[in-house]
Coordinates of C-alpha atoms and ligand atoms in Angstrom, one line a residue:
M1 CA 0.0 0.0 0.0
E2 CA 1.1 3.6 -0.7
E3 CA 2.8 5.3 2.1
P4 CA 0.4 7.5 4.1
A5 CA 0.9 11.3 3.9
L6 CA 0.9 11.5 7.7
V7 CA 1.0 9.1 10.6
L8 CA 0.5 10.2 14.2
K9 CA 1.2 7.4 16.7
D10 CA 0.3 7.3 20.4
A11 CA 0.4 11.0 20.6
V12 CA 0.3 12.6 24.1
V13 CA -0.1 16.4 24.6
R14 CA 0.2 17.8 28.1
Y15 CA -0.3 21.3 29.5
H16 CA 1.3 21.0 32.9
R17 CA -0.7 18.4 34.7
L18 CA -3.6 18.3 32.2
T19 CA -3.3 15.6 29.6
A20 CA -5.3 17.0 26.7
V21 CA -4.4 14.3 24.2
D22 CA -3.9 10.8 25.6
G23 CA -2.6 8.3 23.1
V24 CA -4.1 9.4 19.8
S25 CA -3.1 7.6 16.6
L26 CA -4.2 8.9 13.2
E27 CA -3.3 8.0 9.6
L28 CA -3.9 10.4 6.8
R29 CA -3.7 8.8 3.4
R30 CA -2.6 10.7 0.3
G31 CA -5.3 12.8 -1.3
E32 CA -7.9 12.0 1.3
T33 CA -9.9 14.2 3.7
L34 CA -9.9 12.8 7.2
G35 CA -12.3 14.3 9.7
L36 CA -11.6 14.7 13.4
V37 CA -14.8 15.4 15.4
G38 CA -15.7 15.8 19.0
E39 CA -17.1 18.3 21.5
S40 CA -15.3 21.5 22.3
G41 CA -12.5 20.8 24.8
C42 CA -11.9 17.2 23.8
G43 CA -8.4 18.0 22.4
K44 CA -8.9 18.5 18.6
S45 CA -6.9 21.7 18.4
S46 CA -4.2 20.2 20.6
V47 CA -3.8 17.4 18.0
A48 CA -3.7 20.0 15.2
R49 CA -1.1 22.1 17.0
S50 CA 1.1 19.1 17.8
I51 CA 1.0 18.0 14.1
V52 CA 2.2 21.4 12.8
G53 CA 4.8 21.6 15.6
L54 CA 3.3 24.5 17.6
Q55 CA 2.8 22.2 20.6
P56 CA 5.4 19.6 21.5
L57 CA 4.4 15.9 21.9
A58 CA 5.0 14.7 25.4
S59 CA 5.3 11.3 23.8
G60 CA 4.4 9.5 20.6
T61 CA 5.7 10.0 17.1
L62 CA 4.7 11.9 13.9
S63 CA 5.8 11.0 10.5
V64 CA 5.3 12.9 7.3
D65 CA 5.7 11.2 3.9
G66 CA 7.5 8.4 5.8
E67 CA 9.9 10.7 7.5
T68 CA 9.8 10.7 11.3
V69 CA 9.6 14.1 12.9
R70 CA 11.2 14.2 16.3
A71 CA 8.6 14.6 19.1
G72 CA 8.9 17.8 21.0
T73 CA 11.0 19.7 18.5
R74 CA 9.9 22.9 16.7
R75 CA 9.9 22.8 13.0
K76 CA 12.4 24.5 10.8
A77 CA 11.9 25.8 7.2
G78 CA 12.4 22.9 4.8
D79 CA 11.9 20.0 7.2
A80 CA 9.1 17.4 6.8
Q81 CA 6.8 19.3 9.1
S82 CA 6.9 22.4 7.0
R83 CA 5.0 20.5 4.3
I84 CA 2.0 20.8 6.7
Q85 CA 0.1 24.0 6.9
L86 CA -2.5 24.9 9.6
L87 CA -5.6 26.8 8.8
F88 CA -6.5 28.5 12.1
Q89 CA -9.9 28.5 13.7
D90 CA -9.9 32.3 13.6
P91 CA -8.3 33.4 10.3
A92 CA -8.5 37.1 11.1
A93 CA -6.3 36.5 14.2
S94 CA -3.7 34.8 12.0
L95 CA -3.4 37.8 9.6
S96 CA -1.3 40.7 10.9
P97 CA -3.7 43.7 11.0
R98 CA -1.0 46.2 9.8
L99 CA -0.2 44.3 6.6
T100 CA -2.0 44.6 3.3
V101 CA -3.3 41.6 1.5
K102 CA -0.6 42.0 -1.0
T103 CA 2.1 41.9 1.7
L104 CA 0.4 39.0 3.4
L105 CA 0.4 37.0 0.2
A106 CA 4.0 37.7 -0.5
E107 CA 5.2 36.8 3.0
P108 CA 5.2 33.0 2.6
L109 CA 7.4 33.2 -0.5
K110 CA 9.8 35.6 1.3
I111 CA 9.9 33.3 4.4
R112 CA 10.9 30.4 2.1
N113 CA 13.4 32.6 0.3
V114 CA 11.8 31.9 -3.1
Y115 CA 10.2 35.3 -3.8
T116 CA 10.3 36.3 -7.5
A117 CA 7.9 38.6 -9.3
E118 CA 6.8 35.6 -11.4
R119 CA 6.1 33.4 -8.3
F120 CA 4.1 36.2 -6.7
A121 CA 2.1 36.6 -9.9
E122 CA 1.2 32.9 -9.6
I123 CA 0.0 33.5 -6.1
V124 CA -2.1 36.5 -7.1
A125 CA -3.6 34.4 -9.9
L126 CA -4.4 31.7 -7.4
A127 CA -6.1 34.2 -5.2
E128 CA -8.1 35.5 -8.2
S129 CA -9.2 32.0 -9.1
L130 CA -10.5 31.8 -5.5
G131 CA -12.6 35.0 -6.0
L132 CA -10.1 37.4 -4.5
G133 CA -9.9 40.1 -7.1
Q134 CA -6.9 42.4 -7.6
Q135 CA -8.8 45.3 -6.0
L136 CA -8.5 43.5 -2.6
L137 CA -4.6 43.6 -2.7
T138 CA -4.4 47.0 -1.1
R139 CA -6.9 46.2 1.7
Y140 CA -6.1 45.4 5.3
P141 CA -7.5 42.4 7.1
H142 CA -10.3 44.4 8.9
Q143 CA -11.5 45.5 5.5
L144 CA -12.2 41.9 4.4
S145 CA -15.4 39.9 4.9
G146 CA -15.1 36.7 7.0
G147 CA -15.2 34.6 3.8
Q148 CA -12.5 36.8 2.2
A149 CA -10.2 36.6 5.2
R150 CA -10.5 32.8 5.2
R151 CA -9.5 32.7 1.5
V152 CA -6.6 35.0 2.1
A153 CA -5.4 32.7 4.9
L154 CA -6.0 29.7 2.6
V155 CA -3.9 31.3 -0.2
R156 CA -1.1 32.1 2.3
A157 CA -1.1 28.5 3.4
L158 CA -1.0 27.3 -0.2
A159 CA 1.9 29.7 -1.0
A160 CA 4.0 27.7 1.5
N161 CA 3.6 24.8 -0.9
P162 CA 2.3 22.2 1.5
S163 CA 1.3 18.6 0.8
I164 CA -1.0 18.5 3.9
I165 CA -3.5 21.0 5.2
V166 CA -4.8 20.8 8.8
A167 CA -8.0 22.9 8.9
D168 CA -9.2 23.6 12.4
E169 CA -12.9 24.5 12.3
P170 CA -12.5 26.1 8.9
T171 CA -16.2 27.0 8.6
A172 CA -16.9 28.2 12.2
G173 CA -18.7 31.5 12.3
L174 CA -19.4 31.6 8.5
D175 CA -22.9 31.9 7.0
I176 CA -24.2 28.6 5.7
S177 CA -23.9 29.7 2.1
V178 CA -20.3 30.8 2.6
Q179 CA -19.5 27.6 4.4
G180 CA -20.7 25.6 1.4
E181 CA -18.5 27.7 -0.9
L182 CA -15.5 27.3 1.3
L183 CA -15.9 23.5 1.5
N184 CA -16.3 23.2 -2.3
L185 CA -13.2 25.4 -2.7
L186 CA -11.2 23.1 -0.3
R187 CA -12.3 20.1 -2.2
S188 CA -11.4 21.4 -5.7
L189 CA -8.0 22.6 -4.4
R190 CA -7.4 19.2 -2.9
D191 CA -8.0 17.5 -6.2
R192 CA -6.2 20.2 -8.2
L193 CA -3.1 20.3 -6.1
G194 CA -3.0 16.7 -4.7
L195 CA -3.4 17.8 -1.1
S196 CA -4.4 15.7 1.9
Y197 CA -6.6 17.3 4.6
L198 CA -7.2 16.8 8.2
L199 CA -10.4 18.6 8.8
I200 CA -11.3 19.3 12.4
S201 CA -14.8 20.3 13.3
H202 CA -17.4 19.9 15.9
N203 CA -20.0 20.2 13.1
L204 CA -21.0 16.8 11.9
N205 CA -22.9 18.2 8.9
V206 CA -19.6 19.7 7.6
V207 CA -17.6 16.6 8.3
G208 CA -20.3 14.3 6.8
R209 CA -20.3 16.3 3.6
V210 CA -16.6 16.5 2.8
T211 CA -14.6 13.7 4.5
D212 CA -13.7 10.2 3.3
R213 CA -13.0 8.9 6.8
V214 CA -13.7 10.2 10.2
A215 CA -12.2 9.8 13.7
V216 CA -14.4 10.6 16.7
M217 CA -12.6 12.0 19.7
Y218 CA -13.7 12.0 23.3
L219 CA -11.8 13.5 26.2
G220 CA -8.4 13.2 24.6
Q221 CA -8.8 9.8 23.0
I222 CA -10.2 8.4 19.7
V223 CA -13.3 6.4 20.5
E224 CA -14.4 5.4 17.0
S225 CA -13.1 5.7 13.4
G226 CA -14.1 4.5 10.0
P227 CA -15.3 5.4 6.5
T228 CA -17.6 8.4 6.9
A229 CA -20.7 7.0 5.1
S230 CA -20.6 3.7 7.1
L231 CA -19.9 5.4 10.4
F232 CA -22.7 8.0 9.9
R233 CA -25.2 5.3 8.8
E234 CA -24.4 3.0 11.7
P235 CA -22.4 4.5 14.5
A236 CA -21.0 1.8 16.8
H237 CA -20.0 4.0 19.8
P238 CA -22.9 5.4 21.9
Y239 CA -21.0 8.7 21.9
T240 CA -20.9 8.9 18.1
Q241 CA -24.6 8.1 18.1
A242 CA -25.3 10.9 20.6
L243 CA -23.2 13.4 18.5
L244 CA -25.1 12.4 15.4
S245 CA -28.5 12.6 16.9
A246 CA -27.7 16.0 18.4
N247 CA -27.0 17.1 14.8
L248 CA -30.0 15.4 13.2
T249 CA -32.8 16.8 15.4
L250 CA -34.3 18.3 12.2
D251 CA -34.7 14.9 10.7
P252 CA -37.9 13.5 12.3
S253 CA -37.2 9.8 11.4
R254 CA -34.1 10.1 13.6
Q255 CA -35.9 11.5 16.6
R256 CA -36.9 8.1 18.0
E257 CA -33.4 6.8 18.3
R258 CA -32.1 10.1 19.7
I259 CA -29.6 9.7 22.5
V260 CA -29.3 12.8 24.6
L261 CA -25.9 13.5 26.1
T262 CA -26.2 14.2 29.8
G263 CA -23.7 16.2 31.9
E264 CA -20.7 18.1 30.8
L265 CA -17.5 16.9 29.2
P266 CA -15.5 15.8 32.3
N267 CA -12.3 17.7 33.2
P268 CA -9.4 16.0 31.3
S269 CA -7.1 16.6 34.4
N270 CA -9.2 14.0 36.2
P271 CA -10.8 11.6 33.7
P272 CA -13.4 9.0 34.9
S273 CA -12.2 5.5 35.5
G274 CA -12.7 2.7 32.9
C275 CA -14.4 4.0 29.8
R276 CA -14.1 7.8 29.9
F277 CA -17.6 8.1 28.5
H278 CA -19.3 5.8 31.0
K279 CA -20.8 8.5 33.3
R280 CA -22.6 10.1 30.4
C281 CA -23.4 6.9 28.5
P282 CA -27.1 5.7 28.6
L283 CA -26.0 2.2 27.9
A284 CA -23.2 1.9 30.5
Q285 CA -22.8 -1.4 32.4
P286 CA -20.6 -2.1 35.5
K287 CA -17.8 -3.3 33.3
C288 CA -17.6 0.2 31.7
A289 CA -16.7 1.9 35.0
A290 CA -14.0 -0.7 35.7
D291 CA -12.2 -1.3 32.4
A292 CA -11.1 1.1 29.7
P293 CA -12.1 -0.4 26.4
P294 CA -9.3 -0.5 23.8
L295 CA -9.8 0.8 20.3
L296 CA -10.2 -2.4 18.3
A297 CA -10.2 -2.9 14.6
G298 CA -13.3 -4.6 13.1
T299 CA -14.9 -5.2 9.8
G300 CA -15.2 -2.6 7.0
A301 CA -12.2 -0.6 8.2
R302 CA -14.1 0.4 11.3
S303 CA -12.6 0.6 14.8
V304 CA -14.4 1.3 18.0
A305 CA -13.4 1.5 21.7
C306 CA -16.6 0.2 23.4
H307 CA -17.4 -2.9 25.5
F308 CA -20.9 -2.9 24.1
P309 CA -20.9 -1.5 20.5
L310 CA -24.3 -0.4 19.2
V311 CA -24.9 -2.1 15.9
S312 CA -24.7 -5.6 14.8
A313 CA -22.5 -4.5 11.9
A314 CA -20.1 -3.1 14.5
P315 CA -16.7 -4.7 14.7
I316 CA -16.5 -7.8 16.8
P317 CA -13.9 -7.3 19.5
R318 CA -11.0 -9.6 19.0
Q319 CA -11.0 -10.4 22.7
A320 CA -14.6 -11.7 22.3
I321 CA -13.5 -14.0 19.5
A322 CA -10.5 -15.2 21.4
G323 CA -12.4 -15.7 24.6
Ligands
ADP401 N1 -2.5 26.4 26.3 C1 -3.3 25.6 27.1 N2 -3.0 25.6 28.5 C2 -3.7 24.8 29.3 N3 -4.7 24.0 28.9 C3 -5.1 24.0 27.6 C4 -4.4 24.8 26.7 N4 -4.9 24.6 25.4 C5 -5.9 23.8 25.6 N5 -6.0 23.4 26.9 C6 -7.0 22.4 27.5 O1 -6.8 21.2 26.8 C7 -8.1 20.6 26.6 C8 -8.2 20.4 25.1 O2 -8.3 21.7 24.5 P1 -8.4 21.8 22.9 O3 -7.3 21.0 22.3 O4 -8.4 23.3 22.6 O5 -9.8 21.2 22.5 P2 -10.8 21.4 21.3 O6 -10.0 22.0 20.2 O7 -11.3 20.0 21.0 O8 -11.8 22.3 21.8 C9 -9.1 21.5 27.2 O9 -9.4 21.0 28.5 C10 -8.4 22.8 27.3 O10 -9.0 23.6 28.3
MG402 MG1 -10.4 23.8 19.0

């Protein structure tokens, strides 16, 4: 099989005593869009920041195009990690307010020491193809609409010539119509430039629309992963089911099977024993409070970390077969 674009293995991210990411493994294949979903505070942005080198890994490994990036080191221009670009949750905040769009678009070329008038013309043409007309070049970030600011951030990211884009809540705060436009744009750029995406969102509608596979995160860990269509049709983890039903309340046929999440996301500095979801899980059994279920591979490229997966098509735990 072709080498994956990115492999994150057993990643741990800590902020002092708080373990925000606790043993997360992800594999991003070339040309695919992998979704990472979960409630606010579950550790998605920490995963994103560790992948781009803004936050060191306390342990675990990251490899990009088969090249291992040392955990805990900051990236340098030209190293494997520089092939990954992060699209921030808040694009306006990532654009210096005192610089014009023109300067902002030239910057990535200057940082890479590859600035030429010709290359810059290519970037401007790319911006134009994304609907950012020449007249915007003299504007400042505060003079841009939310959609325009995101596209400027996107062109800047592309000017760094990445092979992987990590997009952290790329559509947050945008009108539905602008969200759709941006998602279509991301998809066409992926196909045109051969990019791979890690798309982070708490919005399952967005993730369901544009991803090939999806990983569901709960309190610093992956609880379920698999091809998006199959996972959305038949979630195996009660948490995935709850997230999906929270998003599908407008669909009356789904109302009946709705699982309501009770309680808050627990504090990651003091996670519950056993399965981290057991206190909020409507289907929890005594075993769930005692033993942490491992993430086990099953049929149809699906994996789930649950002692009592929901659907019959759900993976059969290897332990169950062995026992
Ligand atoms: N710089 C930081 N210092 C301390 N705690 C942090 C920091 N950044 C995030 N956290 C904590 O780590 C956990 C995961 O946060 P984050 O990765 O931002 O989650 P998400 O992106 O899913 O909302 C949360 O409990 C959050 O409060
Ligand atoms: Mg976040």
